[in-house]
Amino acid sequence: DMIKDGFTPIARDGAHLIEVQLALQKSLSHLARHSDGPLPRSAPKLMQESFENAMQAMQFDINRNRLRAAVPMVVVMG
């Protein structure tokens, strides 16, 4: 719940902003590598959802390409 409550509003409201998405994906990626508790399980799911929403919300291909290049392949490939 902590991951979802904290990051979902940011992901939703910043879906169209490349700067927000890059920072969000970076933060969630760090949490996904955390070794304790539910963080490694919940962060990747939100990474995937945020990535998919951002790819639809972003207006410019250049920003979609930057985001695609910045996130782990497991997220990009689904």
PDB file of N, CA, C and O in Angstrom:
ATOM      1  N   ASP A   1       0.823  -1.205   0.000  1.00  0.00           N
ATOM      2  CA  ASP A   1       0.000   0.000   0.000  1.00  0.00           C
ATOM      3  C   ASP A   1       0.865   1.267   0.000  1.00  0.00           C
ATOM      4  O   ASP A   1       0.486   2.261  -0.602  1.00  0.00           O
ATOM      5  N   MET A   2       1.979   1.211   0.706  1.00  0.00           N
ATOM      6  CA  MET A   2       2.847   2.392   0.780  1.00  0.00           C
ATOM      7  C   MET A   2       3.329   2.797  -0.615  1.00  0.00           C
ATOM      8  O   MET A   2       3.287   3.973  -0.971  1.00  0.00           O
ATOM      9  N   ILE A   3       3.776   1.819  -1.390  1.00  0.00           N
ATOM     10  CA  ILE A   3       4.251   2.109  -2.751  1.00  0.00           C
ATOM     11  C   ILE A   3       3.116   2.673  -3.594  1.00  0.00           C
ATOM     12  O   ILE A   3       3.263   3.701  -4.251  1.00  0.00           O
ATOM     13  N   LYS A   4       1.987   2.000  -3.556  1.00  0.00           N
ATOM     14  CA  LYS A   4       0.844   2.418  -4.360  1.00  0.00           C
ATOM     15  C   LYS A   4       0.344   3.798  -3.945  1.00  0.00           C
ATOM     16  O   LYS A   4       0.116   4.663  -4.790  1.00  0.00           O
ATOM     17  N   ASP A   5       0.179   4.010  -2.639  1.00  0.00           N
ATOM     18  CA  ASP A   5      -0.325   5.293  -2.150  1.00  0.00           C
ATOM     19  C   ASP A   5       0.622   6.443  -2.458  1.00  0.00           C
ATOM     20  O   ASP A   5       0.181   7.546  -2.788  1.00  0.00           O
ATOM     21  N   GLY A   6       1.894   6.185  -2.361  1.00  0.00           N
ATOM     22  CA  GLY A   6       2.878   7.242  -2.568  1.00  0.00           C
ATOM     23  C   GLY A   6       3.170   7.567  -4.017  1.00  0.00           C
ATOM     24  O   GLY A   6       3.382   8.732  -4.376  1.00  0.00           O
ATOM     25  N   PHE A   7       3.176   6.554  -4.858  1.00  0.00           N
ATOM     26  CA  PHE A   7       3.626   6.758  -6.233  1.00  0.00           C
ATOM     27  C   PHE A   7       2.517   6.834  -7.275  1.00  0.00           C
ATOM     28  O   PHE A   7       2.722   7.425  -8.333  1.00  0.00           O
ATOM     29  N   THR A   8       1.371   6.257  -7.019  1.00  0.00           N
ATOM     30  CA  THR A   8       0.304   6.259  -8.023  1.00  0.00           C
ATOM     31  C   THR A   8      -0.149   7.670  -8.414  1.00  0.00           C
ATOM     32  O   THR A   8      -0.298   7.947  -9.608  1.00  0.00           O
ATOM     33  N   PRO A   9      -0.368   8.577  -7.453  1.00  0.00           N
ATOM     34  CA  PRO A   9      -0.763   9.928  -7.865  1.00  0.00           C
ATOM     35  C   PRO A   9       0.300  10.630  -8.713  1.00  0.00           C
ATOM     36  O   PRO A   9      -0.021  11.347  -9.667  1.00  0.00           O
ATOM     37  N   ILE A  10       1.559  10.404  -8.381  1.00  0.00           N
ATOM     38  CA  ILE A  10       2.644  10.994  -9.159  1.00  0.00           C
ATOM     39  C   ILE A  10       2.644  10.412 -10.570  1.00  0.00           C
ATOM     40  O   ILE A  10       2.764  11.142 -11.563  1.00  0.00           O
ATOM     41  N   ALA A  11       2.503   9.100 -10.659  1.00  0.00           N
ATOM     42  CA  ALA A  11       2.488   8.434 -11.964  1.00  0.00           C
ATOM     43  C   ALA A  11       1.326   8.921 -12.809  1.00  0.00           C
ATOM     44  O   ALA A  11       1.471   9.167 -14.011  1.00  0.00           O
ATOM     45  N   ARG A  12       0.170   9.046 -12.197  1.00  0.00           N
ATOM     46  CA  ARG A  12      -1.029   9.468 -12.920  1.00  0.00           C
ATOM     47  C   ARG A  12      -0.914  10.913 -13.392  1.00  0.00           C
ATOM     48  O   ARG A  12      -1.112  11.215 -14.563  1.00  0.00           O
ATOM     49  N   ASP A  13      -0.606  11.815 -12.478  1.00  0.00           N
ATOM     50  CA  ASP A  13      -0.590  13.242 -12.814  1.00  0.00           C
ATOM     51  C   ASP A  13       0.605  13.632 -13.672  1.00  0.00           C
ATOM     52  O   ASP A  13       0.546  14.632 -14.384  1.00  0.00           O
ATOM     53  N   GLY A  14       1.666  12.845 -13.619  1.00  0.00           N
ATOM     54  CA  GLY A  14       2.852  13.158 -14.406  1.00  0.00           C
ATOM     55  C   GLY A  14       3.058  12.223 -15.581  1.00  0.00           C
ATOM     56  O   GLY A  14       4.152  12.156 -16.136  1.00  0.00           O
ATOM     57  N   ALA A  15       2.015  11.517 -15.983  1.00  0.00           N
ATOM     58  CA  ALA A  15       2.140  10.531 -17.061  1.00  0.00           C
ATOM     59  C   ALA A  15       2.643  11.151 -18.360  1.00  0.00           C
ATOM     60  O   ALA A  15       3.358  10.508 -19.120  1.00  0.00           O
ATOM     61  N   HIS A  16       2.315  12.393 -18.608  1.00  0.00           N
ATOM     62  CA  HIS A  16       2.694  13.041 -19.869  1.00  0.00           C
ATOM     63  C   HIS A  16       4.031  13.783 -19.788  1.00  0.00           C
ATOM     64  O   HIS A  16       4.497  14.326 -20.781  1.00  0.00           O
ATOM     65  N   LEU A  17       4.656  13.791 -18.613  1.00  0.00           N
ATOM     66  CA  LEU A  17       5.889  14.551 -18.415  1.00  0.00           C
ATOM     67  C   LEU A  17       7.096  13.623 -18.323  1.00  0.00           C
ATOM     68  O   LEU A  17       7.216  12.827 -17.391  1.00  0.00           O
ATOM     69  N   ILE A  18       8.014  13.734 -19.261  1.00  0.00           N
ATOM     70  CA  ILE A  18       9.163  12.845 -19.311  1.00  0.00           C
ATOM     71  C   ILE A  18      10.022  12.971 -18.055  1.00  0.00           C
ATOM     72  O   ILE A  18      10.510  11.969 -17.528  1.00  0.00           O
ATOM     73  N   GLU A  19      10.188  14.188 -17.534  1.00  0.00           N
ATOM     74  CA  GLU A  19      11.018  14.367 -16.341  1.00  0.00           C
ATOM     75  C   GLU A  19      10.436  13.621 -15.148  1.00  0.00           C
ATOM     76  O   GLU A  19      11.171  12.999 -14.376  1.00  0.00           O
ATOM     77  N   VAL A  20       9.135  13.670 -14.999  1.00  0.00           N
ATOM     78  CA  VAL A  20       8.467  12.979 -13.900  1.00  0.00           C
ATOM     79  C   VAL A  20       8.598  11.475 -14.088  1.00  0.00           C
ATOM     80  O   VAL A  20       8.913  10.738 -13.145  1.00  0.00           O
ATOM     81  N   GLN A  21       8.393  11.001 -15.285  1.00  0.00           N
ATOM     82  CA  GLN A  21       8.450   9.564 -15.541  1.00  0.00           C
ATOM     83  C   GLN A  21       9.851   8.998 -15.361  1.00  0.00           C
ATOM     84  O   GLN A  21      10.014   7.897 -14.838  1.00  0.00           O
ATOM     85  N   LEU A  22      10.858   9.736 -15.779  1.00  0.00           N
ATOM     86  CA  LEU A  22      12.235   9.256 -15.591  1.00  0.00           C
ATOM     87  C   LEU A  22      12.567   9.151 -14.108  1.00  0.00           C
ATOM     88  O   LEU A  22      13.148   8.155 -13.672  1.00  0.00           O
ATOM     89  N   ALA A  23      12.199  10.155 -13.339  1.00  0.00           N
ATOM     90  CA  ALA A  23      12.460  10.119 -11.899  1.00  0.00           C
ATOM     91  C   ALA A  23      11.650   9.017 -11.221  1.00  0.00           C
ATOM     92  O   ALA A  23      12.155   8.312 -10.337  1.00  0.00           O
ATOM     93  N   LEU A  24      10.408   8.844 -11.634  1.00  0.00           N
ATOM     94  CA  LEU A  24       9.549   7.808 -11.064  1.00  0.00           C
ATOM     95  C   LEU A  24      10.107   6.422 -11.347  1.00  0.00           C
ATOM     96  O   LEU A  24      10.228   5.592 -10.440  1.00  0.00           O
ATOM     97  N   GLN A  25      10.469   6.151 -12.583  1.00  0.00           N
ATOM     98  CA  GLN A  25      11.008   4.845 -12.943  1.00  0.00           C
ATOM     99  C   GLN A  25      12.320   4.570 -12.213  1.00  0.00           C
ATOM    100  O   GLN A  25      12.568   3.447 -11.766  1.00  0.00           O
ATOM    101  N   LYS A  26      13.154   5.595 -12.069  1.00  0.00           N
ATOM    102  CA  LYS A  26      14.417   5.433 -11.345  1.00  0.00           C
ATOM    103  C   LYS A  26      14.155   5.079  -9.885  1.00  0.00           C
ATOM    104  O   LYS A  26      14.761   4.154  -9.337  1.00  0.00           O
ATOM    105  N   SER A  27      13.241   5.795  -9.251  1.00  0.00           N
ATOM    106  CA  SER A  27      12.919   5.532  -7.846  1.00  0.00           C
ATOM    107  C   SER A  27      12.332   4.143  -7.657  1.00  0.00           C
ATOM    108  O   SER A  27      12.712   3.407  -6.745  1.00  0.00           O
ATOM    109  N   LEU A  28      11.395   3.782  -8.513  1.00  0.00           N
ATOM    110  CA  LEU A  28      10.779   2.464  -8.397  1.00  0.00           C
ATOM    111  C   LEU A  28      11.773   1.349  -8.687  1.00  0.00           C
ATOM    112  O   LEU A  28      11.717   0.286  -8.064  1.00  0.00           O
ATOM    113  N   SER A  29      12.697   1.597  -9.585  1.00  0.00           N
ATOM    114  CA  SER A  29      13.725   0.606  -9.885  1.00  0.00           C
ATOM    115  C   SER A  29      14.602   0.352  -8.655  1.00  0.00           C
ATOM    116  O   SER A  29      14.941  -0.794  -8.352  1.00  0.00           O
ATOM    117  N   HIS A  30      14.947   1.411  -7.955  1.00  0.00           N
ATOM    118  CA  HIS A  30      15.733   1.254  -6.722  1.00  0.00           C
ATOM    119  C   HIS A  30      14.943   0.466  -5.679  1.00  0.00           C
ATOM    120  O   HIS A  30      15.495  -0.407  -5.005  1.00  0.00           O
ATOM    121  N   LEU A  31      13.668   0.762  -5.549  1.00  0.00           N
ATOM    122  CA  LEU A  31      12.835   0.039  -4.591  1.00  0.00           C
ATOM    123  C   LEU A  31      12.687  -1.432  -4.977  1.00  0.00           C
ATOM    124  O   LEU A  31      12.620  -2.304  -4.119  1.00  0.00           O
ATOM    125  N   ALA A  32      12.625  -1.698  -6.273  1.00  0.00           N
ATOM    126  CA  ALA A  32      12.485  -3.080  -6.745  1.00  0.00           C
ATOM    127  C   ALA A  32      13.705  -3.915  -6.386  1.00  0.00           C
ATOM    128  O   ALA A  32      13.594  -5.126  -6.205  1.00  0.00           O
ATOM    129  N   ARG A  33      14.851  -3.265  -6.272  1.00  0.00           N
ATOM    130  CA  ARG A  33      16.080  -3.984  -5.922  1.00  0.00           C
ATOM    131  C   ARG A  33      16.284  -4.099  -4.418  1.00  0.00           C
ATOM    132  O   ARG A  33      17.234  -4.726  -3.978  1.00  0.00           O
ATOM    133  N   HIS A  34      15.401  -3.493  -3.659  1.00  0.00           N
ATOM    134  CA  HIS A  34      15.485  -3.563  -2.191  1.00  0.00           C
ATOM    135  C   HIS A  34      15.310  -5.018  -1.768  1.00  0.00           C
ATOM    136  O   HIS A  34      14.510  -5.741  -2.331  1.00  0.00           O
ATOM    137  N   SER A  35      16.021  -5.431  -0.751  1.00  0.00           N
ATOM    138  CA  SER A  35      16.042  -6.857  -0.434  1.00  0.00           C
ATOM    139  C   SER A  35      15.007  -7.294   0.600  1.00  0.00           C
ATOM    140  O   SER A  35      14.897  -8.483   0.866  1.00  0.00           O
ATOM    141  N   ASP A  36      14.287  -6.385   1.193  1.00  0.00           N
ATOM    142  CA  ASP A  36      13.386  -6.753   2.272  1.00  0.00           C
ATOM    143  C   ASP A  36      11.910  -6.573   1.915  1.00  0.00           C
ATOM    144  O   ASP A  36      11.551  -5.675   1.171  1.00  0.00           O
ATOM    145  N   GLY A  37      11.077  -7.412   2.497  1.00  0.00           N
ATOM    146  CA  GLY A  37       9.630  -7.263   2.482  1.00  0.00           C
ATOM    147  C   GLY A  37       8.983  -7.218   1.115  1.00  0.00           C
ATOM    148  O   GLY A  37       9.468  -7.814   0.162  1.00  0.00           O
ATOM    149  N   PRO A  38       7.888  -6.481   1.028  1.00  0.00           N
ATOM    150  CA  PRO A  38       7.084  -6.472  -0.192  1.00  0.00           C
ATOM    151  C   PRO A  38       7.586  -5.530  -1.284  1.00  0.00           C
ATOM    152  O   PRO A  38       7.061  -5.531  -2.386  1.00  0.00           O
ATOM    153  N   LEU A  39       8.606  -4.735  -1.007  1.00  0.00           N
ATOM    154  CA  LEU A  39       9.070  -3.765  -1.993  1.00  0.00           C
ATOM    155  C   LEU A  39       9.475  -4.403  -3.318  1.00  0.00           C
ATOM    156  O   LEU A  39       9.074  -3.915  -4.384  1.00  0.00           O
ATOM    157  N   PRO A  40      10.259  -5.466  -3.318  1.00  0.00           N
ATOM    158  CA  PRO A  40      10.653  -6.058  -4.603  1.00  0.00           C
ATOM    159  C   PRO A  40       9.475  -6.618  -5.409  1.00  0.00           C
ATOM    160  O   PRO A  40       9.569  -6.790  -6.611  1.00  0.00           O
ATOM    161  N   ARG A  41       8.362  -6.894  -4.756  1.00  0.00           N
ATOM    162  CA  ARG A  41       7.195  -7.427  -5.480  1.00  0.00           C
ATOM    163  C   ARG A  41       6.276  -6.329  -5.994  1.00  0.00           C
ATOM    164  O   ARG A  41       5.712  -6.446  -7.067  1.00  0.00           O
ATOM    165  N   SER A  42       6.104  -5.259  -5.237  1.00  0.00           N
ATOM    166  CA  SER A  42       5.128  -4.243  -5.610  1.00  0.00           C
ATOM    167  C   SER A  42       5.687  -3.177  -6.550  1.00  0.00           C
ATOM    168  O   SER A  42       4.961  -2.663  -7.403  1.00  0.00           O
ATOM    169  N   ALA A  43       6.940  -2.833  -6.423  1.00  0.00           N
ATOM    170  CA  ALA A  43       7.520  -1.781  -7.267  1.00  0.00           C
ATOM    171  C   ALA A  43       7.494  -2.128  -8.753  1.00  0.00           C
ATOM    172  O   ALA A  43       7.107  -1.283  -9.570  1.00  0.00           O
ATOM    173  N   PRO A  44       7.868  -3.343  -9.172  1.00  0.00           N
ATOM    174  CA  PRO A  44       7.842  -3.644 -10.606  1.00  0.00           C
ATOM    175  C   PRO A  44       6.444  -3.547 -11.231  1.00  0.00           C
ATOM    176  O   PRO A  44       6.303  -3.121 -12.375  1.00  0.00           O
ATOM    177  N   LYS A  45       5.441  -3.914 -10.473  1.00  0.00           N
ATOM    178  CA  LYS A  45       4.069  -3.812 -10.998  1.00  0.00           C
ATOM    179  C   LYS A  45       3.717  -2.352 -11.283  1.00  0.00           C
ATOM    180  O   LYS A  45       3.169  -2.035 -12.344  1.00  0.00           O
ATOM    181  N   LEU A  46       4.043  -1.461 -10.363  1.00  0.00           N
ATOM    182  CA  LEU A  46       3.763  -0.048 -10.584  1.00  0.00           C
ATOM    183  C   LEU A  46       4.648   0.523 -11.686  1.00  0.00           C
ATOM    184  O   LEU A  46       4.210   1.388 -12.448  1.00  0.00           O
ATOM    185  N   MET A  47       5.864   0.026 -11.800  1.00  0.00           N
ATOM    186  CA  MET A  47       6.727   0.454 -12.902  1.00  0.00           C
ATOM    187  C   MET A  47       6.068   0.143 -14.238  1.00  0.00           C
ATOM    188  O   MET A  47       6.039   0.982 -15.137  1.00  0.00           O
ATOM    189  N   GLN A  48       5.540  -1.056 -14.363  1.00  0.00           N
ATOM    190  CA  GLN A  48       4.901  -1.479 -15.602  1.00  0.00           C
ATOM    191  C   GLN A  48       3.662  -0.637 -15.898  1.00  0.00           C
ATOM    192  O   GLN A  48       3.485  -0.147 -17.011  1.00  0.00           O
ATOM    193  N   GLU A  49       2.811  -0.471 -14.904  1.00  0.00           N
ATOM    194  CA  GLU A  49       1.592   0.315 -15.091  1.00  0.00           C
ATOM    195  C   GLU A  49       1.922   1.760 -15.457  1.00  0.00           C
ATOM    196  O   GLU A  49       1.305   2.330 -16.369  1.00  0.00           O
ATOM    197  N   SER A  50       2.883   2.345 -14.772  1.00  0.00           N
ATOM    198  CA  SER A  50       3.275   3.726 -15.040  1.00  0.00           C
ATOM    199  C   SER A  50       3.860   3.872 -16.436  1.00  0.00           C
ATOM    200  O   SER A  50       3.572   4.837 -17.145  1.00  0.00           O
ATOM    201  N   PHE A  51       4.683   2.918 -16.818  1.00  0.00           N
ATOM    202  CA  PHE A  51       5.282   2.932 -18.150  1.00  0.00           C
ATOM    203  C   PHE A  51       4.206   2.893 -19.231  1.00  0.00           C
ATOM    204  O   PHE A  51       4.215   3.691 -20.165  1.00  0.00           O
ATOM    205  N   GLU A  52       3.269   1.977 -19.101  1.00  0.00           N
ATOM    206  CA  GLU A  52       2.208   1.838 -20.100  1.00  0.00           C
ATOM    207  C   GLU A  52       1.352   3.100 -20.186  1.00  0.00           C
ATOM    208  O   GLU A  52       1.027   3.559 -21.287  1.00  0.00           O
ATOM    209  N   ASN A  53       0.993   3.673 -19.044  1.00  0.00           N
ATOM    210  CA  ASN A  53       0.196   4.903 -19.048  1.00  0.00           C
ATOM    211  C   ASN A  53       0.960   6.063 -19.658  1.00  0.00           C
ATOM    212  O   ASN A  53       0.403   6.855 -20.414  1.00  0.00           O
ATOM    213  N   ALA A  54       2.238   6.153 -19.337  1.00  0.00           N
ATOM    214  CA  ALA A  54       3.053   7.234 -19.877  1.00  0.00           C
ATOM    215  C   ALA A  54       3.205   7.117 -21.387  1.00  0.00           C
ATOM    216  O   ALA A  54       3.152   8.123 -22.095  1.00  0.00           O
ATOM    217  N   MET A  55       3.373   5.905 -21.877  1.00  0.00           N
ATOM    218  CA  MET A  55       3.525   5.720 -23.321  1.00  0.00           C
ATOM    219  C   MET A  55       2.280   6.193 -24.070  1.00  0.00           C
ATOM    220  O   MET A  55       2.377   6.677 -25.192  1.00  0.00           O
ATOM    221  N   GLN A  56       1.133   6.078 -23.457  1.00  0.00           N
ATOM    222  CA  GLN A  56      -0.107   6.560 -24.077  1.00  0.00           C
ATOM    223  C   GLN A  56      -0.278   8.067 -23.901  1.00  0.00           C
ATOM    224  O   GLN A  56      -0.831   8.739 -24.778  1.00  0.00           O
ATOM    225  N   ALA A  57       0.169   8.589 -22.763  1.00  0.00           N
ATOM    226  CA  ALA A  57      -0.082   9.993 -22.440  1.00  0.00           C
ATOM    227  C   ALA A  57       0.910  10.963 -23.079  1.00  0.00           C
ATOM    228  O   ALA A  57       0.567  12.119 -23.322  1.00  0.00           O
ATOM    229  N   MET A  58       2.114  10.495 -23.351  1.00  0.00           N
ATOM    230  CA  MET A  58       3.132  11.401 -23.884  1.00  0.00           C
ATOM    231  C   MET A  58       2.813  11.775 -25.326  1.00  0.00           C
ATOM    232  O   MET A  58       2.451  10.929 -26.137  1.00  0.00           O
ATOM    233  N   GLN A  59       3.008  13.052 -25.602  1.00  0.00           N
ATOM    234  CA  GLN A  59       2.658  13.596 -26.900  1.00  0.00           C
ATOM    235  C   GLN A  59       3.737  13.352 -27.958  1.00  0.00           C
ATOM    236  O   GLN A  59       3.420  13.179 -29.132  1.00  0.00           O
ATOM    237  N   PHE A  60       4.987  13.314 -27.563  1.00  0.00           N
ATOM    238  CA  PHE A  60       6.070  13.279 -28.542  1.00  0.00           C
ATOM    239  C   PHE A  60       6.813  11.945 -28.536  1.00  0.00           C
ATOM    240  O   PHE A  60       7.132  11.393 -27.486  1.00  0.00           O
ATOM    241  N   ASP A  61       7.116  11.450 -29.726  1.00  0.00           N
ATOM    242  CA  ASP A  61       7.863  10.199 -29.869  1.00  0.00           C
ATOM    243  C   ASP A  61       9.227  10.274 -29.190  1.00  0.00           C
ATOM    244  O   ASP A  61       9.686   9.287 -28.624  1.00  0.00           O
ATOM    245  N   ILE A  62       9.858  11.427 -29.251  1.00  0.00           N
ATOM    246  CA  ILE A  62      11.187  11.549 -28.644  1.00  0.00           C
ATOM    247  C   ILE A  62      11.124  11.261 -27.142  1.00  0.00           C
ATOM    248  O   ILE A  62      12.019  10.622 -26.593  1.00  0.00           O
ATOM    249  N   ASN A  63      10.066  11.690 -26.485  1.00  0.00           N
ATOM    250  CA  ASN A  63       9.930  11.420 -25.057  1.00  0.00           C
ATOM    251  C   ASN A  63       9.603   9.962 -24.795  1.00  0.00           C
ATOM    252  O   ASN A  63      10.116   9.365 -23.845  1.00  0.00           O
ATOM    253  N   ARG A  64       8.774   9.375 -25.626  1.00  0.00           N
ATOM    254  CA  ARG A  64       8.491   7.938 -25.476  1.00  0.00           C
ATOM    255  C   ARG A  64       9.767   7.130 -25.676  1.00  0.00           C
ATOM    256  O   ARG A  64      10.032   6.171 -24.947  1.00  0.00           O
ATOM    257  N   ASN A  65      10.583   7.515 -26.632  1.00  0.00           N
ATOM    258  CA  ASN A  65      11.847   6.818 -26.877  1.00  0.00           C
ATOM    259  C   ASN A  65      12.815   6.983 -25.707  1.00  0.00           C
ATOM    260  O   ASN A  65      13.520   6.036 -25.350  1.00  0.00           O
ATOM    261  N   ARG A  66      12.856   8.166 -25.122  1.00  0.00           N
ATOM    262  CA  ARG A  66      13.719   8.387 -23.945  1.00  0.00           C
ATOM    263  C   ARG A  66      13.270   7.518 -22.779  1.00  0.00           C
ATOM    264  O   ARG A  66      14.096   6.924 -22.087  1.00  0.00           O
ATOM    265  N   LEU A  67      11.970   7.441 -22.562  1.00  0.00           N
ATOM    266  CA  LEU A  67      11.460   6.621 -21.466  1.00  0.00           C
ATOM    267  C   LEU A  67      11.734   5.152 -21.732  1.00  0.00           C
ATOM    268  O   LEU A  67      12.188   4.424 -20.851  1.00  0.00           O
ATOM    269  N   ARG A  68      11.493   4.704 -22.949  1.00  0.00           N
ATOM    270  CA  ARG A  68      11.738   3.314 -23.317  1.00  0.00           C
ATOM    271  C   ARG A  68      13.195   2.945 -23.085  1.00  0.00           C
ATOM    272  O   ARG A  68      13.507   1.859 -22.592  1.00  0.00           O
ATOM    273  N   ALA A  69      14.102   3.859 -23.397  1.00  0.00           N
ATOM    274  CA  ALA A  69      15.533   3.602 -23.226  1.00  0.00           C
ATOM    275  C   ALA A  69      15.951   3.606 -21.758  1.00  0.00           C
ATOM    276  O   ALA A  69      16.950   2.982 -21.406  1.00  0.00           O
ATOM    277  N   ALA A  70      15.189   4.270 -20.914  1.00  0.00           N
ATOM    278  CA  ALA A  70      15.587   4.434 -19.523  1.00  0.00           C
ATOM    279  C   ALA A  70      15.077   3.342 -18.589  1.00  0.00           C
ATOM    280  O   ALA A  70      15.617   3.161 -17.506  1.00  0.00           O
ATOM    281  N   VAL A  71      14.057   2.618 -19.000  1.00  0.00           N
ATOM    282  CA  VAL A  71      13.470   1.627 -18.089  1.00  0.00           C
ATOM    283  C   VAL A  71      14.030   0.241 -18.393  1.00  0.00           C
ATOM    284  O   VAL A  71      14.473  -0.030 -19.504  1.00  0.00           O
ATOM    285  N   PRO A  72      14.003  -0.638 -17.395  1.00  0.00           N
ATOM    286  CA  PRO A  72      14.495  -2.002 -17.609  1.00  0.00           C
ATOM    287  C   PRO A  72      13.716  -2.710 -18.712  1.00  0.00           C
ATOM    288  O   PRO A  72      12.515  -2.481 -18.876  1.00  0.00           O
ATOM    289  N   MET A  73      14.384  -3.574 -19.441  1.00  0.00           N
ATOM    290  CA  MET A  73      13.740  -4.298 -20.547  1.00  0.00           C
ATOM    291  C   MET A  73      12.549  -5.128 -20.067  1.00  0.00           C
ATOM    292  O   MET A  73      11.591  -5.311 -20.803  1.00  0.00           O
ATOM    293  N   VAL A  74      12.583  -5.624 -18.858  1.00  0.00           N
ATOM    294  CA  VAL A  74      11.472  -6.429 -18.370  1.00  0.00           C
ATOM    295  C   VAL A  74      10.190  -5.611 -18.350  1.00  0.00           C
ATOM    296  O   VAL A  74       9.113  -6.132 -18.589  1.00  0.00           O
ATOM    297  N   VAL A  75      10.287  -4.316 -18.103  1.00  0.00           N
ATOM    298  CA  VAL A  75       9.120  -3.434 -18.109  1.00  0.00           C
ATOM    299  C   VAL A  75       8.703  -3.148 -19.535  1.00  0.00           C
ATOM    300  O   VAL A  75       7.527  -3.225 -19.890  1.00  0.00           O
ATOM    301  N   VAL A  76       9.667  -2.824 -20.381  1.00  0.00           N
ATOM    302  CA  VAL A  76       9.362  -2.497 -21.775  1.00  0.00           C
ATOM    303  C   VAL A  76       8.721  -3.679 -22.493  1.00  0.00           C
ATOM    304  O   VAL A  76       7.781  -3.527 -23.251  1.00  0.00           O
ATOM    305  N   MET A  77       9.227  -4.863 -22.235  1.00  0.00           N
ATOM    306  CA  MET A  77       8.729  -6.052 -22.913  1.00  0.00           C
ATOM    307  C   MET A  77       7.414  -6.533 -22.313  1.00  0.00           C
ATOM    308  O   MET A  77       6.696  -7.289 -22.924  1.00  0.00           O
ATOM    309  N   GLY A  78       7.110  -6.105 -21.099  1.00  0.00           N
ATOM    310  CA  GLY A  78       5.875  -6.510 -20.450  1.00  0.00           C
ATOM    311  C   GLY A  78       6.039  -7.870 -19.894  1.00  0.00           C
ATOM    312  O   GLY A  78       5.363  -8.695 -19.599  1.00  0.00           O
TER     313      GLY A  78
END
